[in-house]
PDB file of C-alpha atoms and ligand atoms in Angstrom:
ATOM      1  CA  UNK A1205      -0.219   0.279  -0.480  1.00  0.00           C
ATOM      2  CA  UNK A1206       2.342   2.345   0.977  1.00  0.00           C
ATOM      3  CA  UNK A1207       4.647   2.349  -1.541  1.00  0.00           C
ATOM      4  CA  UNK A1208       1.953   2.627  -4.075  1.00  0.00           C
ATOM      5  CA  UNK A1209       0.577   5.352  -2.701  1.00  0.00           C
ATOM      6  CA  UNK A1210       4.357   7.042  -2.736  1.00  0.00           C
ATOM      7  CA  UNK A1211       5.132   6.197  -6.514  1.00  0.00           C
ATOM      8  CA  UNK A1212       1.251   8.199  -6.662  1.00  0.00           C
ATOM      9  CA  UNK A1213       3.047  11.228  -5.717  1.00  0.00           C
ATOM     10  CA  UNK A1214       5.465  10.382  -7.310  1.00  0.00           C
ATOM     11  CA  UNK A1215       3.693  10.676 -10.707  1.00  0.00           C
ATOM     12  CA  UNK A1216       1.558  14.022  -9.816  1.00  0.00           C
ATOM     13  CA  UNK A1217       3.869  15.675  -8.400  1.00  0.00           C
ATOM     14  CA  UNK A1218       6.215  15.405 -10.944  1.00  0.00           C
ATOM     15  CA  UNK A1219       5.344  18.065 -13.749  1.00  0.00           C
ATOM     16  CA  UNK A1220       5.416  16.791 -17.692  1.00  0.00           C
ATOM     17  CA  UNK A1221       8.935  17.060 -19.599  1.00  0.00           C
ATOM     18  CA  UNK A1222       7.457  18.846 -22.576  1.00  0.00           C
ATOM     19  CA  UNK A1223       8.443  16.536 -26.236  1.00  0.00           C
ATOM     20  CA  UNK A1224       9.942  19.976 -27.889  1.00  0.00           C
ATOM     21  CA  UNK A1225      11.724  17.571 -30.389  1.00  0.00           C
ATOM     22  CA  UNK A1226       8.209  16.002 -31.186  1.00  0.00           C
ATOM     23  CA  UNK A1227       6.489  19.726 -30.881  1.00  0.00           C
ATOM     24  CA  UNK A1228       9.645  20.852 -33.734  1.00  0.00           C
ATOM     25  CA  UNK A1229       8.597  17.968 -36.351  1.00  0.00           C
ATOM     26  CA  UNK A1230       4.317  17.776 -36.110  1.00  0.00           C
ATOM     27  CA  UNK A1231       5.006  21.753 -36.809  1.00  0.00           C
ATOM     28  CA  UNK A1232       7.201  20.871 -39.759  1.00  0.00           C
ATOM     29  CA  UNK A1233       4.807  18.328 -41.427  1.00  0.00           C
ATOM     30  CA  UNK A1234       1.285  19.829 -40.451  1.00  0.00           C
ATOM     31  CA  UNK A1235       1.906  23.456 -40.738  1.00  0.00           C
ATOM     32  CA  UNK A1236       5.254  23.813 -43.675  1.00  0.00           C
ATOM     33  CA  UNK A1237       4.928  20.832 -45.808  1.00  0.00           C
ATOM     34  CA  UNK A1238       1.178  20.748 -46.457  1.00  0.00           C
ATOM     35  CA  UNK A1239       1.885  24.613 -47.430  1.00  0.00           C
ATOM     36  CA  UNK A1240       4.231  24.294 -49.497  1.00  0.00           C
ATOM     37  CA  UNK A1241       7.164  25.178 -48.084  1.00  0.00           C
ATOM     38  CA  UNK A1242       9.672  22.447 -50.984  1.00  0.00           C
ATOM     39  CA  UNK A1243      13.520  24.074 -49.767  1.00  0.00           C
ATOM     40  CA  UNK A1244      15.210  21.196 -47.610  1.00  0.00           C
ATOM     41  CA  UNK A1245      17.822  23.682 -46.419  1.00  0.00           C
ATOM     42  CA  UNK A1246      13.916  26.126 -44.537  1.00  0.00           C
ATOM     43  CA  UNK A1247      12.443  22.202 -43.565  1.00  0.00           C
ATOM     44  CA  UNK A1248      15.777  21.095 -41.914  1.00  0.00           C
ATOM     45  CA  UNK A1249      16.741  24.851 -40.012  1.00  0.00           C
ATOM     46  CA  UNK A1250      13.206  25.088 -38.920  1.00  0.00           C
ATOM     47  CA  UNK A1251      13.968  20.901 -38.049  1.00  0.00           C
ATOM     48  CA  UNK A1252      16.421  21.951 -35.595  1.00  0.00           C
ATOM     49  CA  UNK A1253      16.170  25.574 -34.497  1.00  0.00           C
ATOM     50  CA  UNK A1254      14.673  25.185 -30.804  1.00  0.00           C
ATOM     51  CA  UNK A1255      12.554  27.629 -31.123  1.00  0.00           C
ATOM     52  CA  UNK A1256      11.257  27.307 -27.605  1.00  0.00           C
ATOM     53  CA  UNK A1257      14.857  28.821 -26.291  1.00  0.00           C
ATOM     54  CA  UNK A1258      13.469  32.163 -27.900  1.00  0.00           C
ATOM     55  CA  UNK A1259       9.675  32.331 -26.271  1.00  0.00           C
ATOM     56  CA  UNK A1260       9.544  34.120 -23.282  1.00  0.00           C
ATOM     57  CA  UNK A1261       9.355  30.677 -20.627  1.00  0.00           C
ATOM     58  CA  UNK A1262       5.824  30.770 -19.918  1.00  0.00           C
ATOM     59  CA  UNK A1263       4.315  30.376 -23.000  1.00  0.00           C
ATOM     60  CA  UNK A1264       7.488  27.692 -24.015  1.00  0.00           C
ATOM     61  CA  UNK A1265       4.455  25.172 -23.941  1.00  0.00           C
ATOM     62  CA  UNK A1266       2.529  27.628 -26.558  1.00  0.00           C
ATOM     63  CA  UNK A1267       6.274  27.459 -29.008  1.00  0.00           C
ATOM     64  CA  UNK A1268       5.173  25.348 -31.540  1.00  0.00           C
ATOM     65  CA  UNK A1269       1.798  26.148 -32.075  1.00  0.00           C
ATOM     66  CA  UNK A1270       0.212  27.189 -35.213  1.00  0.00           C
ATOM     67  CA  UNK A1271       0.754  31.399 -34.717  1.00  0.00           C
ATOM     68  CA  UNK A1272       2.258  34.931 -33.869  1.00  0.00           C
ATOM     69  CA  UNK A1273       3.206  34.907 -29.502  1.00  0.00           C
ATOM     70  CA  UNK A1274       3.661  37.898 -28.093  1.00  0.00           C
ATOM     71  CA  UNK A1275       7.751  38.451 -27.051  1.00  0.00           C
ATOM     72  CA  UNK A1276       7.350  41.992 -25.401  1.00  0.00           C
ATOM     73  CA  UNK A1277       6.319  44.936 -25.821  1.00  0.00           C
ATOM     74  CA  UNK A1278       5.209  45.927 -29.311  1.00  0.00           C
ATOM     75  CA  UNK A1279       6.369  42.629 -30.721  1.00  0.00           C
ATOM     76  CA  UNK A1280       5.840  39.355 -31.364  1.00  0.00           C
ATOM     77  CA  UNK A1281       7.807  36.108 -32.838  1.00  0.00           C
ATOM     78  CA  UNK A1282       6.049  35.042 -36.667  1.00  0.00           C
ATOM     79  CA  UNK A1283       4.358  32.392 -36.913  1.00  0.00           C
ATOM     80  CA  UNK A1284       6.202  29.214 -37.588  1.00  0.00           C
ATOM     81  CA  UNK A1285       4.754  29.176 -41.575  1.00  0.00           C
ATOM     82  CA  UNK A1286       5.203  33.398 -42.371  1.00  0.00           C
ATOM     83  CA  UNK A1287       9.183  32.496 -40.450  1.00  0.00           C
ATOM     84  CA  UNK A1288       9.792  29.668 -42.843  1.00  0.00           C
ATOM     85  CA  UNK A1289       7.882  31.629 -45.880  1.00  0.00           C
ATOM     86  CA  UNK A1290      10.203  34.757 -46.130  1.00  0.00           C
ATOM     87  CA  UNK A1291      13.153  32.695 -45.577  1.00  0.00           C
ATOM     88  CA  UNK A1292      12.345  30.501 -48.602  1.00  0.00           C
ATOM     89  CA  UNK A1293      12.221  33.778 -50.215  1.00  0.00           C
ATOM     90  CA  UNK A1294      15.539  35.038 -49.202  1.00  0.00           C
ATOM     91  CA  UNK A1295      17.077  32.526 -50.721  1.00  0.00           C
ATOM     92  CA  UNK A1296      20.270  32.414 -48.656  1.00  0.00           C
ATOM     93  CA  UNK A1297      23.857  30.528 -49.266  1.00  0.00           C
ATOM     94  CA  UNK A1298      26.683  29.651 -47.236  1.00  0.00           C
ATOM     95  CA  UNK A1299      28.561  32.503 -46.822  1.00  0.00           C
ATOM     96  CA  UNK A1300      25.950  35.580 -47.802  1.00  0.00           C
ATOM     97  CA  UNK A1301      25.519  38.324 -45.930  1.00  0.00           C
ATOM     98  CA  UNK A1302      22.237  39.174 -43.877  1.00  0.00           C
ATOM     99  CA  UNK A1303      20.098  42.062 -42.932  1.00  0.00           C
ATOM    100  CA  UNK A1304      17.481  41.463 -40.648  1.00  0.00           C
ATOM    101  CA  UNK A1305      15.609  44.426 -39.315  1.00  0.00           C
ATOM    102  CA  UNK A1306      13.989  43.966 -36.069  1.00  0.00           C
ATOM    103  CA  UNK A1307      15.674  40.815 -33.969  1.00  0.00           C
ATOM    104  CA  UNK A1308      12.319  41.002 -31.298  1.00  0.00           C
ATOM    105  CA  UNK A1309      13.457  37.159 -29.676  1.00  0.00           C
ATOM    106  CA  UNK A1310      15.763  36.415 -32.324  1.00  0.00           C
ATOM    107  CA  UNK A1311      14.434  32.868 -33.888  1.00  0.00           C
ATOM    108  CA  UNK A1312      14.172  34.960 -37.427  1.00  0.00           C
ATOM    109  CA  UNK A1313      18.451  35.145 -37.227  1.00  0.00           C
ATOM    110  CA  UNK A1314      19.105  32.027 -35.867  1.00  0.00           C
ATOM    111  CA  UNK A1315      16.903  30.417 -38.887  1.00  0.00           C
ATOM    112  CA  UNK A1316      19.065  32.630 -41.079  1.00  0.00           C
ATOM    113  CA  UNK A1317      22.201  31.775 -39.746  1.00  0.00           C
ATOM    114  CA  UNK A1318      21.514  27.870 -39.787  1.00  0.00           C
ATOM    115  CA  UNK A1319      21.614  28.562 -43.076  1.00  0.00           C
ATOM    116  CA  UNK A1320      25.365  29.237 -43.225  1.00  0.00           C
ATOM    117  CA  UNK A1321      25.006  32.719 -42.870  1.00  0.00           C
ATOM    118  CA  UNK A1322      26.062  35.474 -41.637  1.00  0.00           C
ATOM    119  CA  UNK A1323      24.109  37.819 -40.166  1.00  0.00           C
ATOM    120  CA  UNK A1324      23.349  41.045 -38.275  1.00  0.00           C
ATOM    121  CA  UNK A1325      20.250  42.208 -36.559  1.00  0.00           C
ATOM    122  CA  UNK A1326      19.100  45.640 -35.646  1.00  0.00           C
ATOM    123  CA  UNK A1327      16.562  46.404 -32.614  1.00  0.00           C
ATOM    124  CA  UNK A1328      15.069  48.908 -31.195  1.00  0.00           C
ATOM    125  CA  UNK A1329      14.153  47.429 -28.143  1.00  0.00           C
ATOM    126  CA  UNK A1330      17.819  47.261 -25.643  1.00  0.00           C
ATOM    127  CA  UNK A1331      15.725  44.865 -23.674  1.00  0.00           C
ATOM    128  CA  UNK A1332      15.088  42.541 -26.293  1.00  0.00           C
ATOM    129  CA  UNK A1333      18.618  42.476 -27.770  1.00  0.00           C
ATOM    130  CA  UNK A1334      19.498  41.745 -24.578  1.00  0.00           C
ATOM    131  CA  UNK A1335      17.422  38.818 -24.691  1.00  0.00           C
ATOM    132  CA  UNK A1336      18.173  38.179 -27.752  1.00  0.00           C
ATOM    133  CA  UNK A1337      21.431  37.738 -27.301  1.00  0.00           C
ATOM    134  CA  UNK A1338      20.883  35.450 -24.453  1.00  0.00           C
ATOM    135  CA  UNK A1339      19.142  33.332 -26.682  1.00  0.00           C
ATOM    136  CA  UNK A1340      21.421  32.777 -29.883  1.00  0.00           C
ATOM    137  CA  UNK A1341      24.208  32.627 -27.954  1.00  0.00           C
ATOM    138  CA  UNK A1342      22.797  29.450 -25.786  1.00  0.00           C
ATOM    139  CA  UNK A1343      21.876  27.761 -28.721  1.00  0.00           C
ATOM    140  CA  UNK A1344      24.885  28.042 -30.677  1.00  0.00           C
ATOM    141  CA  UNK A1345      23.566  30.734 -32.852  1.00  0.00           C
ATOM    142  CA  UNK A1346      26.807  33.597 -31.006  1.00  0.00           C
ATOM    143  CA  UNK A1347      27.694  34.543 -34.251  1.00  0.00           C
ATOM    144  CA  UNK A1348      24.396  36.879 -35.202  1.00  0.00           C
ATOM    145  CA  UNK A1349      25.165  39.903 -34.932  1.00  0.00           C
ATOM    146  CA  UNK A1350      22.839  41.569 -32.947  1.00  0.00           C
ATOM    147  CA  UNK A1351      22.652  46.138 -33.289  1.00  0.00           C
ATOM    148  CA  UNK A1352      20.311  48.054 -31.084  1.00  0.00           C
ATOM    149  CA  UNK A1353      19.520  50.699 -33.264  1.00  0.00           C
ATOM    150  CA  UNK A1354      16.932  51.816 -35.870  1.00  0.00           C
ATOM    151  CA  UNK A1355      15.849  49.792 -39.100  1.00  0.00           C
ATOM    152  CA  UNK A1356      15.495  52.706 -40.737  1.00  0.00           C
ATOM    153  CA  UNK A1357      18.894  53.245 -41.472  1.00  0.00           C
ATOM    154  CA  UNK A1358      20.262  49.767 -42.160  1.00  0.00           C
ATOM    155  CA  UNK A1359      23.513  48.877 -40.897  1.00  0.00           C
ATOM    156  CA  UNK A1360      25.966  50.470 -43.184  1.00  0.00           C
ATOM    157  CA  UNK A1361      28.457  49.460 -41.903  1.00  0.00           C
ATOM    158  CA  UNK A1362      28.692  45.605 -43.684  1.00  0.00           C
ATOM    159  CA  UNK A1363      26.654  46.470 -45.904  1.00  0.00           C
ATOM    160  CA  UNK A1364      25.813  45.457 -49.306  1.00  0.00           C
ATOM    161  CA  UNK A1365      24.013  42.250 -48.079  1.00  0.00           C
ATOM    162  CA  UNK A1366      22.718  39.820 -50.187  1.00  0.00           C
ATOM    163  CA  UNK A1367      19.438  39.488 -48.215  1.00  0.00           C
ATOM    164  CA  UNK A1368      17.748  41.589 -46.246  1.00  0.00           C
ATOM    165  CA  UNK A1369      14.774  40.709 -44.344  1.00  0.00           C
ATOM    166  CA  UNK A1370      12.712  43.119 -42.267  1.00  0.00           C
ATOM    167  CA  UNK A1371      10.235  41.334 -39.715  1.00  0.00           C
ATOM    168  CA  UNK A1372       8.340  44.721 -38.484  1.00  0.00           C
ATOM    169  CA  UNK A1373       5.717  47.127 -41.014  1.00  0.00           C
ATOM    170  CA  UNK A1374       7.017  50.055 -42.761  1.00  0.00           C
ATOM    171  CA  UNK A1375       4.780  52.293 -44.230  1.00  0.00           C
ATOM    172  CA  UNK A1376       7.199  52.008 -47.469  1.00  0.00           C
ATOM    173  CA  UNK A1377      10.339  50.375 -47.997  1.00  0.00           C
ATOM    174  CA  UNK A1378      12.852  52.510 -45.857  1.00  0.00           C
ATOM    175  CA  UNK A1379      15.676  54.075 -48.709  1.00  0.00           C
ATOM    176  CA  UNK A1380      18.294  53.184 -47.092  1.00  0.00           C
ATOM    177  CA  UNK A1381      17.583  49.720 -46.664  1.00  0.00           C
ATOM    178  CA  UNK A1382      17.151  49.746 -50.810  1.00  0.00           C
ATOM    179  CA  UNK A1383      20.373  50.931 -50.659  1.00  0.00           C
ATOM    180  CA  UNK A1384      22.208  48.327 -48.815  1.00  0.00           C
ATOM    181  CA  UNK A1385      21.135  45.696 -51.026  1.00  0.00           C
ATOM    182  CA  UNK A1386      23.379  44.239 -53.307  1.00  0.00           C
ATOM    183  CA  UNK A1387      23.339  43.424 -57.204  1.00  0.00           C
ATOM    184  CA  UNK A1388      21.801  40.361 -57.428  1.00  0.00           C
ATOM    185  CA  UNK A1389      20.558  40.855 -53.164  1.00  0.00           C
ATOM    186  CA  UNK A1390      16.926  39.927 -52.665  1.00  0.00           C
ATOM    187  CA  UNK A1391      14.799  41.985 -49.899  1.00  0.00           C
ATOM    188  CA  UNK A1392      11.546  40.474 -48.155  1.00  0.00           C
ATOM    189  CA  UNK A1393       9.559  42.929 -46.491  1.00  0.00           C
ATOM    190  CA  UNK A1394       6.274  43.978 -45.472  1.00  0.00           C
ATOM    191  CA  UNK A1395       4.795  46.675 -46.457  1.00  0.00           C
ATOM    192  CA  UNK A1396       2.271  49.183 -45.243  1.00  0.00           C
ATOM    193  CA  UNK A1397      -0.299  50.554 -43.260  1.00  0.00           C
ATOM    194  CA  UNK A1398      -3.560  48.935 -41.811  1.00  0.00           C
ATOM    195  CA  UNK A1399      -3.342  46.296 -44.471  1.00  0.00           C
ATOM    196  CA  UNK A1400       0.321  44.927 -45.171  1.00  0.00           C
ATOM    197  CA  UNK A1401       1.734  43.378 -48.199  1.00  0.00           C
ATOM    198  CA  UNK A1402       5.306  39.972 -48.105  1.00  0.00           C
ATOM    199  CA  UNK A1403       7.033  42.068 -50.745  1.00  0.00           C
ATOM    200  CA  UNK A1404       9.731  40.557 -52.551  1.00  0.00           C
ATOM    201  CA  UNK A1405      12.222  42.902 -54.032  1.00  0.00           C
ATOM    202  CA  UNK A1406      15.425  42.224 -56.232  1.00  0.00           C
ATOM    203  CA  UNK A1407      18.304  44.092 -57.290  1.00  0.00           C
ATOM    204  CA  UNK A1408      19.016  42.939 -61.017  1.00  0.00           C
ATOM    205  CA  UNK A1409      21.456  44.589 -63.634  1.00  0.00           C
ATOM    206  CA  UNK A1410      20.632  48.119 -61.511  1.00  0.00           C
ATOM    207  CA  UNK A1411      16.254  48.083 -61.153  1.00  0.00           C
ATOM    208  CA  UNK A1412      14.566  47.268 -58.529  1.00  0.00           C
ATOM    209  CA  UNK A1413      12.428  44.919 -59.366  1.00  0.00           C
ATOM    210  CA  UNK A1414       8.662  44.053 -57.369  1.00  0.00           C
ATOM    211  CA  UNK A1415       6.747  41.370 -56.526  1.00  0.00           C
ATOM    212  CA  UNK A1416       4.096  41.415 -53.736  1.00  0.00           C
ATOM    213  CA  UNK A1417       3.726  37.915 -52.391  1.00  0.00           C
ATOM    214  CA  UNK A1418       0.439  37.781 -49.483  1.00  0.00           C
ATOM    215  CA  UNK A1419      -1.287  39.962 -47.033  1.00  0.00           C
ATOM    216  CA  UNK A1420       0.055  39.551 -43.738  1.00  0.00           C
ATOM    217  CA  UNK A1421      -0.352  41.316 -40.330  1.00  0.00           C
ATOM    218  CA  UNK A1422       3.084  42.469 -38.821  1.00  0.00           C
ATOM    219  CA  UNK A1423       3.619  45.289 -35.893  1.00  0.00           C
ATOM    220  CA  UNK A1424       5.193  48.184 -37.072  1.00  0.00           C
ATOM    221  CA  UNK A1425       8.523  49.386 -38.022  1.00  0.00           C
ATOM    222  CA  UNK A1426       8.397  52.510 -35.435  1.00  0.00           C
ATOM    223  CA  UNK A1427       9.322  55.462 -36.126  1.00  0.00           C
ATOM    224  CA  UNK A1428      12.497  57.031 -34.703  1.00  0.00           C
TER     225      UNK A1428
HETATM  226  N1  SAH B2343      12.059  38.850 -36.182  1.00  0.00           N
HETATM  227  C1  SAH B2343      11.335  38.615 -34.708  1.00  0.00           C
HETATM  228  C2  SAH B2343      10.183  39.401 -34.182  1.00  0.00           C
HETATM  229  C3  SAH B2343      10.467  40.648 -34.540  1.00  0.00           C
HETATM  230  S1  SAH B2343       8.809  41.834 -34.019  1.00  0.00           S
HETATM  231  C4  SAH B2343      11.478  37.706 -33.887  1.00  0.00           C
HETATM  232  O1  SAH B2343      12.061  36.793 -34.700  1.00  0.00           O
HETATM  233  O2  SAH B2343      11.092  37.392 -33.009  1.00  0.00           O
HETATM  234  C5  SAH B2343       9.155  42.901 -34.465  1.00  0.00           C
HETATM  235  C6  SAH B2343      10.157  43.787 -34.098  1.00  0.00           C
HETATM  236  O3  SAH B2343      11.056  44.905 -34.608  1.00  0.00           O
HETATM  237  C7  SAH B2343       9.860  44.150 -32.781  1.00  0.00           C
HETATM  238  O4  SAH B2343      11.643  42.991 -31.746  1.00  0.00           O
HETATM  239  C8  SAH B2343      10.377  45.969 -32.025  1.00  0.00           C
HETATM  240  O5  SAH B2343      11.527  45.706 -30.689  1.00  0.00           O
HETATM  241  C9  SAH B2343      10.742  45.637 -33.209  1.00  0.00           C
HETATM  242  N2  SAH B2343      11.208  47.043 -33.649  1.00  0.00           N
HETATM  243  C10 SAH B2343      10.334  48.027 -34.408  1.00  0.00           C
HETATM  244  N3  SAH B2343      10.470  48.699 -34.766  1.00  0.00           N
HETATM  245  C11 SAH B2343      11.936  49.433 -35.312  1.00  0.00           C
HETATM  246  C12 SAH B2343      12.888  50.032 -35.252  1.00  0.00           C
HETATM  247  N4  SAH B2343      12.447  50.962 -36.451  1.00  0.00           N
HETATM  248  N5  SAH B2343      14.394  49.562 -35.487  1.00  0.00           N
HETATM  249  C13 SAH B2343      14.846  48.216 -35.595  1.00  0.00           C
HETATM  250  N6  SAH B2343      14.034  47.175 -34.256  1.00  0.00           N
HETATM  251  C14 SAH B2343      12.855  47.648 -34.804  1.00  0.00           C
END
């Protein structure tokens, strides 16, 4: 009787260990593949980066939910599908120089870095930048450079970039970002005020080509 009771007590006292690995695999199988994410390198990155390390502790159990999550004041970690789609559109190759605007949690930066890119990421909010640096270090992505600054200015120091990924929406594409895009480079950016659209911009032979991909909802890229 006593051992049985003890067994029950112990089982009840243990908090269940969340199986983030299978949640991640389910996310890929149910939320990415069926919606047309086909780039195997992107799928591999999404299958390996531990998203639970980039969300607030109280939201860990929901880290792989099919929706964005709040990570701070005027900041959300995008829905996994949107992260995968933007990463796929940016067509990042190993060794590419990539600029991200809107570090937030650091998750998108970690995914870009897992593709072998050199990543610089800019965040306006110093507290978020600090948290992101910590999570990036913990998950082995300490090579990602987190810069506290205004994304409207881009980061001229390492320009031009092969890809620029913007994860907050300005009303118009900032001029500085256009100028910091390399020849042949790709920019993925949500644009618009009330109605936003995810836009893909390619610089080819000095000309900027635009393609609107899909309606989206991002937090605003705040003016300085
Ligand atoms: N890519 C992030 C999500 C970003 S949410 C992730 O993977 O978690 C958008 C972020 O843009 C917020 O953290 C917000 O603080 C930041 N932001 C807003 N305006 C900005 C600006 N002008 N410059 C840099 N960052 C800005």
